[in-house]
C-alpha positions as a Markdown table, in Angstrom:
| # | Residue | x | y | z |
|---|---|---|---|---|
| 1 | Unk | 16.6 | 11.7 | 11.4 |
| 2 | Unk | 17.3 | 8.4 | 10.0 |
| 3 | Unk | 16.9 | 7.9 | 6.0 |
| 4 | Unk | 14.6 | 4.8 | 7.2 |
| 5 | Unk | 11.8 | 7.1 | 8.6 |
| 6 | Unk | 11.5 | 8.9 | 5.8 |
| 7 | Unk | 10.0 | 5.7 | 3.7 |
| 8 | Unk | 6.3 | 4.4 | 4.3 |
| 9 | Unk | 5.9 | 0.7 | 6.3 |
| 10 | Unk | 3.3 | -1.3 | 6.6 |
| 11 | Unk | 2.8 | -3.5 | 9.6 |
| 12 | Unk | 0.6 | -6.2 | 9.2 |
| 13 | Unk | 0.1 | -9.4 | 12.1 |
| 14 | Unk | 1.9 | -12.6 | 10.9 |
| 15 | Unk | -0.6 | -15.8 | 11.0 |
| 16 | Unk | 0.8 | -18.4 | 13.6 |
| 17 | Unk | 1.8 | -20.7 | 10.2 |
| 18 | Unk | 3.8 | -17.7 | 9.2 |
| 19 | Unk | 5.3 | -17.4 | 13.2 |
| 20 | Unk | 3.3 | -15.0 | 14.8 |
| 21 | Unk | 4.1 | -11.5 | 15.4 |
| 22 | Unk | 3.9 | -8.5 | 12.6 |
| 23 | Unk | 6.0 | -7.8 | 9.4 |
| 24 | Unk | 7.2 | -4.2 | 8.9 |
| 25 | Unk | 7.2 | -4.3 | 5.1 |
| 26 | Unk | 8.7 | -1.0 | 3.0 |
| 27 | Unk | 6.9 | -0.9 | -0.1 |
| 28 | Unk | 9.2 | 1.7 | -2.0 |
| 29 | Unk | 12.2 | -0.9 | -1.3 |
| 30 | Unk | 11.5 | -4.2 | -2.7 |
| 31 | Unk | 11.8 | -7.1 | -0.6 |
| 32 | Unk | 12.7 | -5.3 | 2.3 |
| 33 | Unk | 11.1 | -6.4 | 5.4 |
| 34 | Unk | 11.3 | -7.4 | 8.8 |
| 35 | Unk | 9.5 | -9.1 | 11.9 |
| 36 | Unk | 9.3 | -8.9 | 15.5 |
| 37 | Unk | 6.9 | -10.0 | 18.6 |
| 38 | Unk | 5.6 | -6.8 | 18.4 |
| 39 | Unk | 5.1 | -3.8 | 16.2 |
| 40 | Unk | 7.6 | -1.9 | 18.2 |
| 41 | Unk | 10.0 | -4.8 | 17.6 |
| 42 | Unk | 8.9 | -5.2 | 13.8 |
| 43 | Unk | 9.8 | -1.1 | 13.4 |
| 44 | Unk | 13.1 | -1.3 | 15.0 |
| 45 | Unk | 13.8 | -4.4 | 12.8 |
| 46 | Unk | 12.8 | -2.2 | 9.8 |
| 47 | Unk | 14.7 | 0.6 | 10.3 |
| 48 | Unk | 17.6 | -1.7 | 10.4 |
| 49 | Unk | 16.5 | -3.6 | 6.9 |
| 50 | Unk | 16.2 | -0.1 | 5.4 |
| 51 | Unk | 19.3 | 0.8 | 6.0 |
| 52 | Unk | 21.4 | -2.4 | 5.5 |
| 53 | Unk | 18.8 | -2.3 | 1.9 |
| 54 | Unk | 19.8 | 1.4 | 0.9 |
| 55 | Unk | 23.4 | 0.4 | 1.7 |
| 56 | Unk | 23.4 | -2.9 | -0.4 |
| 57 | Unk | 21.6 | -0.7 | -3.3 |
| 58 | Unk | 24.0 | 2.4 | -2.8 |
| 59 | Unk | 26.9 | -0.4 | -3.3 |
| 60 | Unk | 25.9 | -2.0 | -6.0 |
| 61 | Unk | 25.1 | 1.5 | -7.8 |
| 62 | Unk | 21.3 | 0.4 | -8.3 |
| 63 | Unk | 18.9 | 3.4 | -8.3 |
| 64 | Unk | 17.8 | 4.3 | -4.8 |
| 65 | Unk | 13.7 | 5.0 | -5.3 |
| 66 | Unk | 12.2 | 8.4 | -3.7 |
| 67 | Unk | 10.2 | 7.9 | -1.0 |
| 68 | Unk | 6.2 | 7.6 | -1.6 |
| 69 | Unk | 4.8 | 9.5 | 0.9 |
| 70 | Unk | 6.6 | 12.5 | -0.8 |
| 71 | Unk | 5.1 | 12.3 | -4.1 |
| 72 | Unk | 2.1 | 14.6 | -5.1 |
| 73 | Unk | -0.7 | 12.8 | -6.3 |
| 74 | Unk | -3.4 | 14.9 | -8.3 |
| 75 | Unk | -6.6 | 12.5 | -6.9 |
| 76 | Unk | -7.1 | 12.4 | -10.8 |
| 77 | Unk | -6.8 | 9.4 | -13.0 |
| 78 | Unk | -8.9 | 8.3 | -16.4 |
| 79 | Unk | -10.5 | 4.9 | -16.9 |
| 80 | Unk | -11.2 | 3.7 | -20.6 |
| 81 | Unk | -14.1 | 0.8 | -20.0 |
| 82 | Unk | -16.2 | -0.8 | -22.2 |
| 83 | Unk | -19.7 | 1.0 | -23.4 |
| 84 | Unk | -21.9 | -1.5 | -21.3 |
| 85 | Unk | -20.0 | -1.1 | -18.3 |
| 86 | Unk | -20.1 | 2.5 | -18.6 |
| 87 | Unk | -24.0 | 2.8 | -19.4 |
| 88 | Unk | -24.9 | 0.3 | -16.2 |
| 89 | Unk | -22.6 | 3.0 | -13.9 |
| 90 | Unk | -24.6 | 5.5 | -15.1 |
| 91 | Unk | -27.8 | 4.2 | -14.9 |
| 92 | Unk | -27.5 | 2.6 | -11.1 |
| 93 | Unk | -25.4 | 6.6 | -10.4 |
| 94 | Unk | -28.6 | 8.2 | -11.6 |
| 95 | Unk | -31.0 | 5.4 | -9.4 |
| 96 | Unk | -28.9 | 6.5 | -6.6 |
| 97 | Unk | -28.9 | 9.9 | -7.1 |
| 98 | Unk | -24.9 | 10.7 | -7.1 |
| 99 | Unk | -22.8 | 11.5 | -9.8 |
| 100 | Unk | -20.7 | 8.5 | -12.0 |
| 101 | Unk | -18.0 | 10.0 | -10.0 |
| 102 | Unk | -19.2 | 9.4 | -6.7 |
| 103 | Unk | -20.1 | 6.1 | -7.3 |
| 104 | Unk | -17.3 | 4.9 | -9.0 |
| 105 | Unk | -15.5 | 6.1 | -6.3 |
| 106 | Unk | -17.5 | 4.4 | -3.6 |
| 107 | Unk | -17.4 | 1.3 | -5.2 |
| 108 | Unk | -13.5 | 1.3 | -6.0 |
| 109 | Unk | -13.2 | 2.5 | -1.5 |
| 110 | Unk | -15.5 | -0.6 | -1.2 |
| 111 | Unk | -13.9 | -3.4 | -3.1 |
| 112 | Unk | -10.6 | -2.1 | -1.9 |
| 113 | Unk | -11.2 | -2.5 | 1.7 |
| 114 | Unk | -13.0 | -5.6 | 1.1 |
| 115 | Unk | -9.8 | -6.7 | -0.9 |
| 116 | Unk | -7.6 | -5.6 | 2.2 |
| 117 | Unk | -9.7 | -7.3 | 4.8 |
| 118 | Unk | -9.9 | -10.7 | 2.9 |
| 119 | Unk | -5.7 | -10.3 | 2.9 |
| 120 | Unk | -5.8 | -10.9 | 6.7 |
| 121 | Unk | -9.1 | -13.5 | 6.4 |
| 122 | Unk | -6.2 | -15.5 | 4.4 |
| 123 | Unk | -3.3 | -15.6 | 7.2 |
């Protein structure tokens, strides 16, 4: 197996402005991307800009980041917020009858994939 499948890629369409056809983008490996007419293309691009990336990095002696998609994640994280925000949670949690939890949750799911669907509304 190539060292380039082992990273996570993100394919996204490119705008006509931006040249049409999709980016393969590797998020572990900064700034290393590709394109192609199609995602086929785009992935067999990638695969060749990770490993001309992890080359360039492995001669230069910079660190060579794990791959994401092998790091454990708890699904835990704390949020410090401010009193108000915290008491108006609550009180619309309790209206709707889930826990803080579940609606801060909802609402975080919501905003990001309204955040990710606005990305492409902008190409």
């Amino acid at each position: 197996m190539k060292l380039s499948t082992k990273y996570p890629v993100s394919i996204r369409p490119l705008s006509e402005e931006e040249g049409g056809g999709f980016l393969a983008e590797y998020p572990d490996l900064p700034g290393c991307m590709a394109d192609g007419e199609t995602i086929e293309e785009a992935l067999h691009e990638g695969e060749d800009a990770v490993e001309a990336w992890l080359a360039t990095a492995k001669a230069e002696g910079a660190k060579i980041p794990e791959p994401n998609k092998f790091r454990k994640y708890s699904g835990q994280f704390r949020a410090r917020l401010p009193v108000s925000l915290h008491a108006e949670l609550a009180r619309r949690a309790e209206v709707e009858g889930v826990s803080l939890n579940t609606l801060a949750i909802t609402l975080l799911a919501a905003g990001l994939a309204k955040n990710n669907l606005s990305h492409y509304d902008k190409q």
